[in-house]
PDB file of C-alpha atoms in Angstrom:
ATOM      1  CA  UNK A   1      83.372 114.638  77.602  1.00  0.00           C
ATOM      2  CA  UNK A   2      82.436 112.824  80.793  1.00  0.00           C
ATOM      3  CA  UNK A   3      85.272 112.999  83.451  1.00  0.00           C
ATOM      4  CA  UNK A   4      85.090 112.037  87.274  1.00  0.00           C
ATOM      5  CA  UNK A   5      86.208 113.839  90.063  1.00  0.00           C
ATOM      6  CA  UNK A   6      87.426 112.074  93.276  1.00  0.00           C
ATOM      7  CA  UNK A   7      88.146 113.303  96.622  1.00  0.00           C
ATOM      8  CA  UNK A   8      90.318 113.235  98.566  1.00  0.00           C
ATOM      9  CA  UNK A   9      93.278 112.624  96.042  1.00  0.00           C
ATOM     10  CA  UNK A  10      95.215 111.282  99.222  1.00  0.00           C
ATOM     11  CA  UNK A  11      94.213 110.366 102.798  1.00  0.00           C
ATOM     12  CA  UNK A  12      96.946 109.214 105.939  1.00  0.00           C
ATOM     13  CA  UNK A  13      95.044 107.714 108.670  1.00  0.00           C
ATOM     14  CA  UNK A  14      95.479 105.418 111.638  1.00  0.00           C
ATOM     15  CA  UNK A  15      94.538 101.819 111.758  1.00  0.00           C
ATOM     16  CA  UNK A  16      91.108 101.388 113.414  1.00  0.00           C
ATOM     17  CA  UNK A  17      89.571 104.896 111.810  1.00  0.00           C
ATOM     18  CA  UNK A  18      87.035 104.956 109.228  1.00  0.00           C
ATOM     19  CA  UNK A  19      87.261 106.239 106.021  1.00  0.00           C
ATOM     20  CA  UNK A  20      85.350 107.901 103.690  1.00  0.00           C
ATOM     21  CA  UNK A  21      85.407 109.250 100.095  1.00  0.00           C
ATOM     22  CA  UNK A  22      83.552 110.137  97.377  1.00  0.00           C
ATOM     23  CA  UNK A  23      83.264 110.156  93.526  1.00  0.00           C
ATOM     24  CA  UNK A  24      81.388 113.180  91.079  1.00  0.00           C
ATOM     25  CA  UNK A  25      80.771 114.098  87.922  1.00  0.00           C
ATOM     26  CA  UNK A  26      78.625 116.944  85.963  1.00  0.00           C
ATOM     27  CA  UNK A  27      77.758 113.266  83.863  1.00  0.00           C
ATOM     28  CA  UNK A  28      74.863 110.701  84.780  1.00  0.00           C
ATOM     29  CA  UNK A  29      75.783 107.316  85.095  1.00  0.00           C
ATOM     30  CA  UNK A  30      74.426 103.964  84.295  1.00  0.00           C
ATOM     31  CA  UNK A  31      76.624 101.891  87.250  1.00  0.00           C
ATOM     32  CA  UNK A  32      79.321 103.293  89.527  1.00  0.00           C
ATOM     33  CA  UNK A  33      81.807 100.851  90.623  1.00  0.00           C
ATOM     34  CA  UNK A  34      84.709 101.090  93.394  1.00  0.00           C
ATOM     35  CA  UNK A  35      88.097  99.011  92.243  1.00  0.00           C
ATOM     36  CA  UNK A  36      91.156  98.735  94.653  1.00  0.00           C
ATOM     37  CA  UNK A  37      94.848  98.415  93.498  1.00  0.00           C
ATOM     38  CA  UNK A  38      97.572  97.531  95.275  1.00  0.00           C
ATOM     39  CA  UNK A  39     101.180  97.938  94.210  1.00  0.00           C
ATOM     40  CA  UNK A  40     101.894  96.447  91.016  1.00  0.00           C
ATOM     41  CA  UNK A  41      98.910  94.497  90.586  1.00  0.00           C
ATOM     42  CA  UNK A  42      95.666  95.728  88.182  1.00  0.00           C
ATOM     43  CA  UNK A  43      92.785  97.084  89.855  1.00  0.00           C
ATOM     44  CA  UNK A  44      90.152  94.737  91.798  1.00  0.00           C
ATOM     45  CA  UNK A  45      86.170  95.106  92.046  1.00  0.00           C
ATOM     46  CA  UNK A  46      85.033  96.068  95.592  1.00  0.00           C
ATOM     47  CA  UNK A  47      81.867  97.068  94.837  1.00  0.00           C
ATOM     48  CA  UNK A  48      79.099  97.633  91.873  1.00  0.00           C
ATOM     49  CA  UNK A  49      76.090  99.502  92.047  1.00  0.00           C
ATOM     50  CA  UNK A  50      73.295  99.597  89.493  1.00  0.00           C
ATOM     51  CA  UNK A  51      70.541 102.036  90.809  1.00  0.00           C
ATOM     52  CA  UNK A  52      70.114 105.415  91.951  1.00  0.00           C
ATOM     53  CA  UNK A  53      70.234 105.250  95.869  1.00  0.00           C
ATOM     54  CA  UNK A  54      71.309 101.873  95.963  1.00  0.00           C
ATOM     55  CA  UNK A  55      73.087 100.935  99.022  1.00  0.00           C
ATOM     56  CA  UNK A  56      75.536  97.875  99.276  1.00  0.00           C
ATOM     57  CA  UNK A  57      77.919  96.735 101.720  1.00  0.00           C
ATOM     58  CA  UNK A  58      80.979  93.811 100.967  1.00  0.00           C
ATOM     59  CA  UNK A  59      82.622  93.172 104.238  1.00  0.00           C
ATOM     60  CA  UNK A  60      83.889  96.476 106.127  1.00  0.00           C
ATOM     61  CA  UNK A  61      83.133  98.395 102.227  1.00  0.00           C
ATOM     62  CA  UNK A  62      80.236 100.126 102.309  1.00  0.00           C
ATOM     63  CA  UNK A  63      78.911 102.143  98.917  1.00  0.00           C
ATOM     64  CA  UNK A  64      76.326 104.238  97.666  1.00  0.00           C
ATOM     65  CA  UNK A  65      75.266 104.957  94.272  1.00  0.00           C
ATOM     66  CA  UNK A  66      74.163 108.693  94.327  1.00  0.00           C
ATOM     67  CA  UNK A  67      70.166 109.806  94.308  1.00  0.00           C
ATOM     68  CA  UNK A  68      71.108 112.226  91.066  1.00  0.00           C
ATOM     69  CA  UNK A  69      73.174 109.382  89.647  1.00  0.00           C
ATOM     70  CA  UNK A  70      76.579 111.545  89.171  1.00  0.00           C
ATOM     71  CA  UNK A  71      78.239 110.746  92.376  1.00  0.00           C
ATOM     72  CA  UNK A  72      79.193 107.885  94.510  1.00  0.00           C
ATOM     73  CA  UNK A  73      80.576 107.411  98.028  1.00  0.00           C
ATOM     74  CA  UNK A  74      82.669 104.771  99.279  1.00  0.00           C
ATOM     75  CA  UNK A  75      83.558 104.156 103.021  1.00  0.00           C
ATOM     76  CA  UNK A  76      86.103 101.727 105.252  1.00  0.00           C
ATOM     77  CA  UNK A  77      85.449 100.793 108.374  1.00  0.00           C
ATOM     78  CA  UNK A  78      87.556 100.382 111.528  1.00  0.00           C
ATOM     79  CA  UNK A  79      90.482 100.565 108.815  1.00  0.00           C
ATOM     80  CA  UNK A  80      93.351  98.107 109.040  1.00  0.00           C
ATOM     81  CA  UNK A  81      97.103  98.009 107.235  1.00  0.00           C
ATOM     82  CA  UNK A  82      95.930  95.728 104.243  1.00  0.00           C
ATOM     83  CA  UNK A  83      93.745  98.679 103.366  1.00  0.00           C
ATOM     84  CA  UNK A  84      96.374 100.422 101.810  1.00  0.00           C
ATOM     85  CA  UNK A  85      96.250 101.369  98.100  1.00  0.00           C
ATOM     86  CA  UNK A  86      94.233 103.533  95.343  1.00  0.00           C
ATOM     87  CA  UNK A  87      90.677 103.037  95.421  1.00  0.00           C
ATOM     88  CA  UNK A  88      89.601 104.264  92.037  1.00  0.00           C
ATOM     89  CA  UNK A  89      85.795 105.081  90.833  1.00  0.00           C
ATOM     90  CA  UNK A  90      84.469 104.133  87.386  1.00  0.00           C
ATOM     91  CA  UNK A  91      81.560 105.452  86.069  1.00  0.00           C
ATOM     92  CA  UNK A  92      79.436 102.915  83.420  1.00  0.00           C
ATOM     93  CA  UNK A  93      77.226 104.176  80.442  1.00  0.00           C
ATOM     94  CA  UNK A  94      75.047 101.744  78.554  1.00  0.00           C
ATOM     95  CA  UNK A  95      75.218 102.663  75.036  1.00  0.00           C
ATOM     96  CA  UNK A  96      75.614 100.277  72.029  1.00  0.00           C
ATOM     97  CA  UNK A  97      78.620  98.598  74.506  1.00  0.00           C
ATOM     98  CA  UNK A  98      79.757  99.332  78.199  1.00  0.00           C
ATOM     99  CA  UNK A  99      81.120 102.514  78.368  1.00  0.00           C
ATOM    100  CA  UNK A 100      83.447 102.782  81.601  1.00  0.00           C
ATOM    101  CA  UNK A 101      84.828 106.171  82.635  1.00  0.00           C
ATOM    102  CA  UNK A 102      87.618 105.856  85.280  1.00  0.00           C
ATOM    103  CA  UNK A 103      88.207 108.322  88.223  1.00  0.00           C
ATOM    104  CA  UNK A 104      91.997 109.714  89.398  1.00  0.00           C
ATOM    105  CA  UNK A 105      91.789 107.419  92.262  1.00  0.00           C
ATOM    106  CA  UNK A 106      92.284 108.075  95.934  1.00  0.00           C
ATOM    107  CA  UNK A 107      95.787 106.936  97.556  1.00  0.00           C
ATOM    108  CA  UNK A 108      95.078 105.111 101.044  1.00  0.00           C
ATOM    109  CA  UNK A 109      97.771 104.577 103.439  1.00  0.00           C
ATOM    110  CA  UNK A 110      97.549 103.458 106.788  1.00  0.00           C
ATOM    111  CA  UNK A 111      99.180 103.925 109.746  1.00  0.00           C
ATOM    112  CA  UNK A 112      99.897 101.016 112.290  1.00  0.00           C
TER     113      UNK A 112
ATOM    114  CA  UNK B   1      90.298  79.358  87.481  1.00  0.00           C
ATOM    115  CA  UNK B   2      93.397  81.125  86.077  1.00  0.00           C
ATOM    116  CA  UNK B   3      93.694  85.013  85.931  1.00  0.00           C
ATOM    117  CA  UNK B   4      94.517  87.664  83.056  1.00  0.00           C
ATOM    118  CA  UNK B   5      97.532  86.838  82.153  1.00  0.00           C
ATOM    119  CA  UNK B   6      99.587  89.827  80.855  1.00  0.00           C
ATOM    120  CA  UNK B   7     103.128  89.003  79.341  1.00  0.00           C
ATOM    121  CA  UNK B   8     105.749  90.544  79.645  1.00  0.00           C
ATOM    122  CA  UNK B   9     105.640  92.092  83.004  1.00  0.00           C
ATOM    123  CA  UNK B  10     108.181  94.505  82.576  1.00  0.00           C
ATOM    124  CA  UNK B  11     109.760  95.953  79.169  1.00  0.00           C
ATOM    125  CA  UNK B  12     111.941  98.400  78.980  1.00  0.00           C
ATOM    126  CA  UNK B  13     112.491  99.614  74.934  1.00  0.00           C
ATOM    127  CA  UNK B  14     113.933 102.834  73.275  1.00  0.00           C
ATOM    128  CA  UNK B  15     112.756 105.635  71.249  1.00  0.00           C
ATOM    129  CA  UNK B  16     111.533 105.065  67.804  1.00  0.00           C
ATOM    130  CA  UNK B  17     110.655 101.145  68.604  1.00  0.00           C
ATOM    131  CA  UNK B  18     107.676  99.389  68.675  1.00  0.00           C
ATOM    132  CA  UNK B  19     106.662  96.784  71.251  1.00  0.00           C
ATOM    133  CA  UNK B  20     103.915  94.615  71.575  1.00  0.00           C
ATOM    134  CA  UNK B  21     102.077  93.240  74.394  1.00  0.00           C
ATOM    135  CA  UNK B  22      99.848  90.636  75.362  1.00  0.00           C
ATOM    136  CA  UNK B  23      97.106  89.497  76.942  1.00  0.00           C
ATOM    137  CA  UNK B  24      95.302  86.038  77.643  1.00  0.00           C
ATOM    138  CA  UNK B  25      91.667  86.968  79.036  1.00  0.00           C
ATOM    139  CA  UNK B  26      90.048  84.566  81.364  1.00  0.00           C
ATOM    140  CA  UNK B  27      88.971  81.380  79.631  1.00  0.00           C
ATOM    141  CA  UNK B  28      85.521  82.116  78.086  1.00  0.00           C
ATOM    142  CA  UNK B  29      86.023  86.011  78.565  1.00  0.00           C
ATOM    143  CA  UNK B  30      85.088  87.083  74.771  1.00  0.00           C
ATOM    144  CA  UNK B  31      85.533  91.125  75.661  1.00  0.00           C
ATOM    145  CA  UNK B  32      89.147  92.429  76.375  1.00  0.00           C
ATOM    146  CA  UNK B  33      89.915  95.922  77.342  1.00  0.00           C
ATOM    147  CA  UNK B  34      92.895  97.758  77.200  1.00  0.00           C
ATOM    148  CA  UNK B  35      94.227 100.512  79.669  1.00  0.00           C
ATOM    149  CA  UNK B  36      97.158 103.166  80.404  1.00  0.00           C
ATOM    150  CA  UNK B  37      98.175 104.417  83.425  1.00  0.00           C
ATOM    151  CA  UNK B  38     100.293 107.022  84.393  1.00  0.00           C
ATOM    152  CA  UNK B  39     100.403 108.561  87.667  1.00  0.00           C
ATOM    153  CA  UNK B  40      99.451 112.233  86.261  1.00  0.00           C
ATOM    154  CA  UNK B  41      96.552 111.262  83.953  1.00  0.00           C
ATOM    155  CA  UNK B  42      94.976 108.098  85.575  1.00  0.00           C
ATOM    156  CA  UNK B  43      93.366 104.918  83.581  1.00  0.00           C
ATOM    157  CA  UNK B  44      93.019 106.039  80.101  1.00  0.00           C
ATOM    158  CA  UNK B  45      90.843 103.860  77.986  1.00  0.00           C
ATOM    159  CA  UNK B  46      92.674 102.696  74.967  1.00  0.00           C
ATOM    160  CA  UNK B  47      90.047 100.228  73.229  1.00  0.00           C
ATOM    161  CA  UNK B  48      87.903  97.120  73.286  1.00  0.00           C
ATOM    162  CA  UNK B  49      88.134  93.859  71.546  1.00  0.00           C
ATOM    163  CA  UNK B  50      85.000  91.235  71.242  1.00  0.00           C
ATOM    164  CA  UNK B  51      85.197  88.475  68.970  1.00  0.00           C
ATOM    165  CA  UNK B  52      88.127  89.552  67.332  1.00  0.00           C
ATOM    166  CA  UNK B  53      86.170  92.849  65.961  1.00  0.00           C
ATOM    167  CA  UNK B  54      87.414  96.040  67.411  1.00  0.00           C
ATOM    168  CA  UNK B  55      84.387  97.535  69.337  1.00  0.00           C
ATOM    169  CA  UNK B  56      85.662 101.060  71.012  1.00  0.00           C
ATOM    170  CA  UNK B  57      88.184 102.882  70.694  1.00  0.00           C
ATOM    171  CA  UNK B  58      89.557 105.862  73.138  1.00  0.00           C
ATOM    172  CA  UNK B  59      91.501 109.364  72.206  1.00  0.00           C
ATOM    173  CA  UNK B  60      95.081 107.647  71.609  1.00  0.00           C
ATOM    174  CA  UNK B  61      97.037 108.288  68.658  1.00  0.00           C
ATOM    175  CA  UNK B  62      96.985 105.905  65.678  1.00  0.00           C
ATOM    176  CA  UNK B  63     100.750 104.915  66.737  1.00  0.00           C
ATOM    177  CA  UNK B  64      98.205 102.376  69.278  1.00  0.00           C
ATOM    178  CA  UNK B  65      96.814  99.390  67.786  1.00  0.00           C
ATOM    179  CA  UNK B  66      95.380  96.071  68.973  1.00  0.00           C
ATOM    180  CA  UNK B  67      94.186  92.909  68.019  1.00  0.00           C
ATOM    181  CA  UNK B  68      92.389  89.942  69.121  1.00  0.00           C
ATOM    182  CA  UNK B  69      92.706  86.235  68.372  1.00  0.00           C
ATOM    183  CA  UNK B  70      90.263  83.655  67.867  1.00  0.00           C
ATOM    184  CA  UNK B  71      91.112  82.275  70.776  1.00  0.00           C
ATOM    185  CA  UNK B  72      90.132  85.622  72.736  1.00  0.00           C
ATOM    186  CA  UNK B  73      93.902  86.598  73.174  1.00  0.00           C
ATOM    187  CA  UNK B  74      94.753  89.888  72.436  1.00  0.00           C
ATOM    188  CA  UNK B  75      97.689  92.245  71.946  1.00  0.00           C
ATOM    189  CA  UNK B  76      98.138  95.302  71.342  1.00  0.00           C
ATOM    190  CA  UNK B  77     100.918  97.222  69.192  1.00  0.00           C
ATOM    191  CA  UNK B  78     102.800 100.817  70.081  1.00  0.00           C
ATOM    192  CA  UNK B  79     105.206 102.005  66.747  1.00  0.00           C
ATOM    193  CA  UNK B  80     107.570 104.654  67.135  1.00  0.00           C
ATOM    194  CA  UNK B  81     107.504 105.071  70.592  1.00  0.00           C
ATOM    195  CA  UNK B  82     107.957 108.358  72.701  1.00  0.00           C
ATOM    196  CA  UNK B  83     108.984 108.790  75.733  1.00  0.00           C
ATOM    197  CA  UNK B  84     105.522 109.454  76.689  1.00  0.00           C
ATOM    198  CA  UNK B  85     104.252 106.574  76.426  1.00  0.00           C
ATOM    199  CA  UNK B  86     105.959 105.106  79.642  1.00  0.00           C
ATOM    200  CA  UNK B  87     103.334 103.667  81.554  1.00  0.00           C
ATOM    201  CA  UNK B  88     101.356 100.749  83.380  1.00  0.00           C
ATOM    202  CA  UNK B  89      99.591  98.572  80.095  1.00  0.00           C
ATOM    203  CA  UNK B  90      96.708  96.728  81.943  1.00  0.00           C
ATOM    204  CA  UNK B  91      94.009  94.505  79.922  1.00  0.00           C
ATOM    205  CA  UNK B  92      91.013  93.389  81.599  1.00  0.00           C
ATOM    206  CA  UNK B  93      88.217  90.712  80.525  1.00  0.00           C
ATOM    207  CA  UNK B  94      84.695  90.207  80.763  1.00  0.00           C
ATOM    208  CA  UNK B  95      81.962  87.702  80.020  1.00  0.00           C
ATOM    209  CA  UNK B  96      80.412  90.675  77.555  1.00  0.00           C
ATOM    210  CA  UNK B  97      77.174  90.224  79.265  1.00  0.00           C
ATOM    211  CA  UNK B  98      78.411  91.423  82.657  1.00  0.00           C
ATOM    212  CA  UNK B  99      80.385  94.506  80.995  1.00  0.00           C
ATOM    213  CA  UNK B 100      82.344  96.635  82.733  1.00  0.00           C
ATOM    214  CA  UNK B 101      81.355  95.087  86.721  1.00  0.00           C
ATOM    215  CA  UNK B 102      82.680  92.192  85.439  1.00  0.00           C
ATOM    216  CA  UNK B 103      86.308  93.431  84.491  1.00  0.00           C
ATOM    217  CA  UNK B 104      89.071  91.127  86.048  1.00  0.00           C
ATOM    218  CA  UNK B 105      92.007  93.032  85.149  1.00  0.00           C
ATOM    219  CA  UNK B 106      95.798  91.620  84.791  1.00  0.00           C
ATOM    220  CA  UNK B 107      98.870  92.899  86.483  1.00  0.00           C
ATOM    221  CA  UNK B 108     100.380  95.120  83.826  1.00  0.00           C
ATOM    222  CA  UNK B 109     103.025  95.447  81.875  1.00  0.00           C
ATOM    223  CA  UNK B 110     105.162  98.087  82.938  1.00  0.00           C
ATOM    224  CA  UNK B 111     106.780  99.427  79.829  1.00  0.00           C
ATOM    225  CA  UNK B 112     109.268 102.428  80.176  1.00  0.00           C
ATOM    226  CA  UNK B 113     110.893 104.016  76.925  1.00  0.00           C
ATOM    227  CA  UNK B 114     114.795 105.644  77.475  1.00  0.00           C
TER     228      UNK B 114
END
């Protein structure tokens, strides 16, 4: 079945860097979207992307929805502590209803 | 306008019990998802509810059940639990048009099973 890769699985950086990391699958996708969780809360929408090579930015968040529609990239910007978390890619298939596969997720932290 | 409110937040039961959690979707959210997570195996897809009617399902055993409400409010039912099935519950709504962009997901219940 389809399944989503993401890399890295967990990045350390220092505040200020940017960051970058990506989402793939052997599967096509409909819509990749980037959610953020923080501890002990449920995930939040960053970003959604509906077209192959689709570009779209949401503050410092910048995505990309891959040209072969099975992988996605997400990146941060000058990076600050709040950034912290898992950032977690879903994939979305239209089929009779909204199929949404989720990735591993990619554990954040930042260093002051 | 209010959240996804999941209740309880935190549930600790025993082996061989059942539990059930809720879930009150965002008022005029008609779509309610359901969700595991477990640090090894990620957000596992447990089903979907619209208009009360059951409209996926994911790879869980039939020990997992759900339900939803007229009202949209859902819950869902684990019998017999195993130890297993210690994990982060999370429901999420959606307007059904929007689909899964337009998830607003709760905070979880955290049940763990001793």
């Amino acid at each position: 079945g389809q399944q989503l890769n993401q890399s890295p699985q967990s990045m350390f950086i220092q505040e200020g860097e940017d960051v970058s990391m990506n989402c793939t699958s052997s599967s096509i996708f409909n819509t990749w979207l980037w959610y953020k969780q923080d501890p002990g809360e449920g995930p939040v929408l960053l970003i959604a992307l509906y077209k192959a090579g689709e570009l779209t930015s949401n503050g410092r968040l910048t995505a990309q929805f891959g040209i072969t529609r099975k992988d996605s990239f997400l990146n941060i910007s000058a990076s600050i502590p709040s950034d912290v978390g898992i950032y977690f890619c879903a994939g979305g298939l239209k089929t009779s209803y909204d199929k949404v596969i989720f990735g591993p997720g990619t554990s954040l932290s930042v260093i002051p | 306008k209010a959240g996804v409110t999941q209740t309880p937040r935190y549930l600790i039961k025993t082996r061989g019990q059942q539990v059930t959690l809720s879930c009150s979707p965002i008022s005029g959210h008609r779509s309610v998802s359901w969700y595991q997570q477990t640090p090894g195996q990620g957000l596992q897809f447990l089903f979907e509810y619209f208009s009360e009617t059951q409209r996926n399902k994911g790879n869980f055993p039939g020990r997992f059940s759900g339900r939803q409400f007229s009202n949209s409010r859902s819950e869902m039912n684990v019998s017999t639990l195993e130890l297993g099935d210690s994990a982060l519950y999370l429901c999420a709504s959606s307007l059904a048009r929007e689909g899964a962009a337009g998830y607003t997901f709760g905070s979880g219940t955290r049940l763990t099973v001793v």
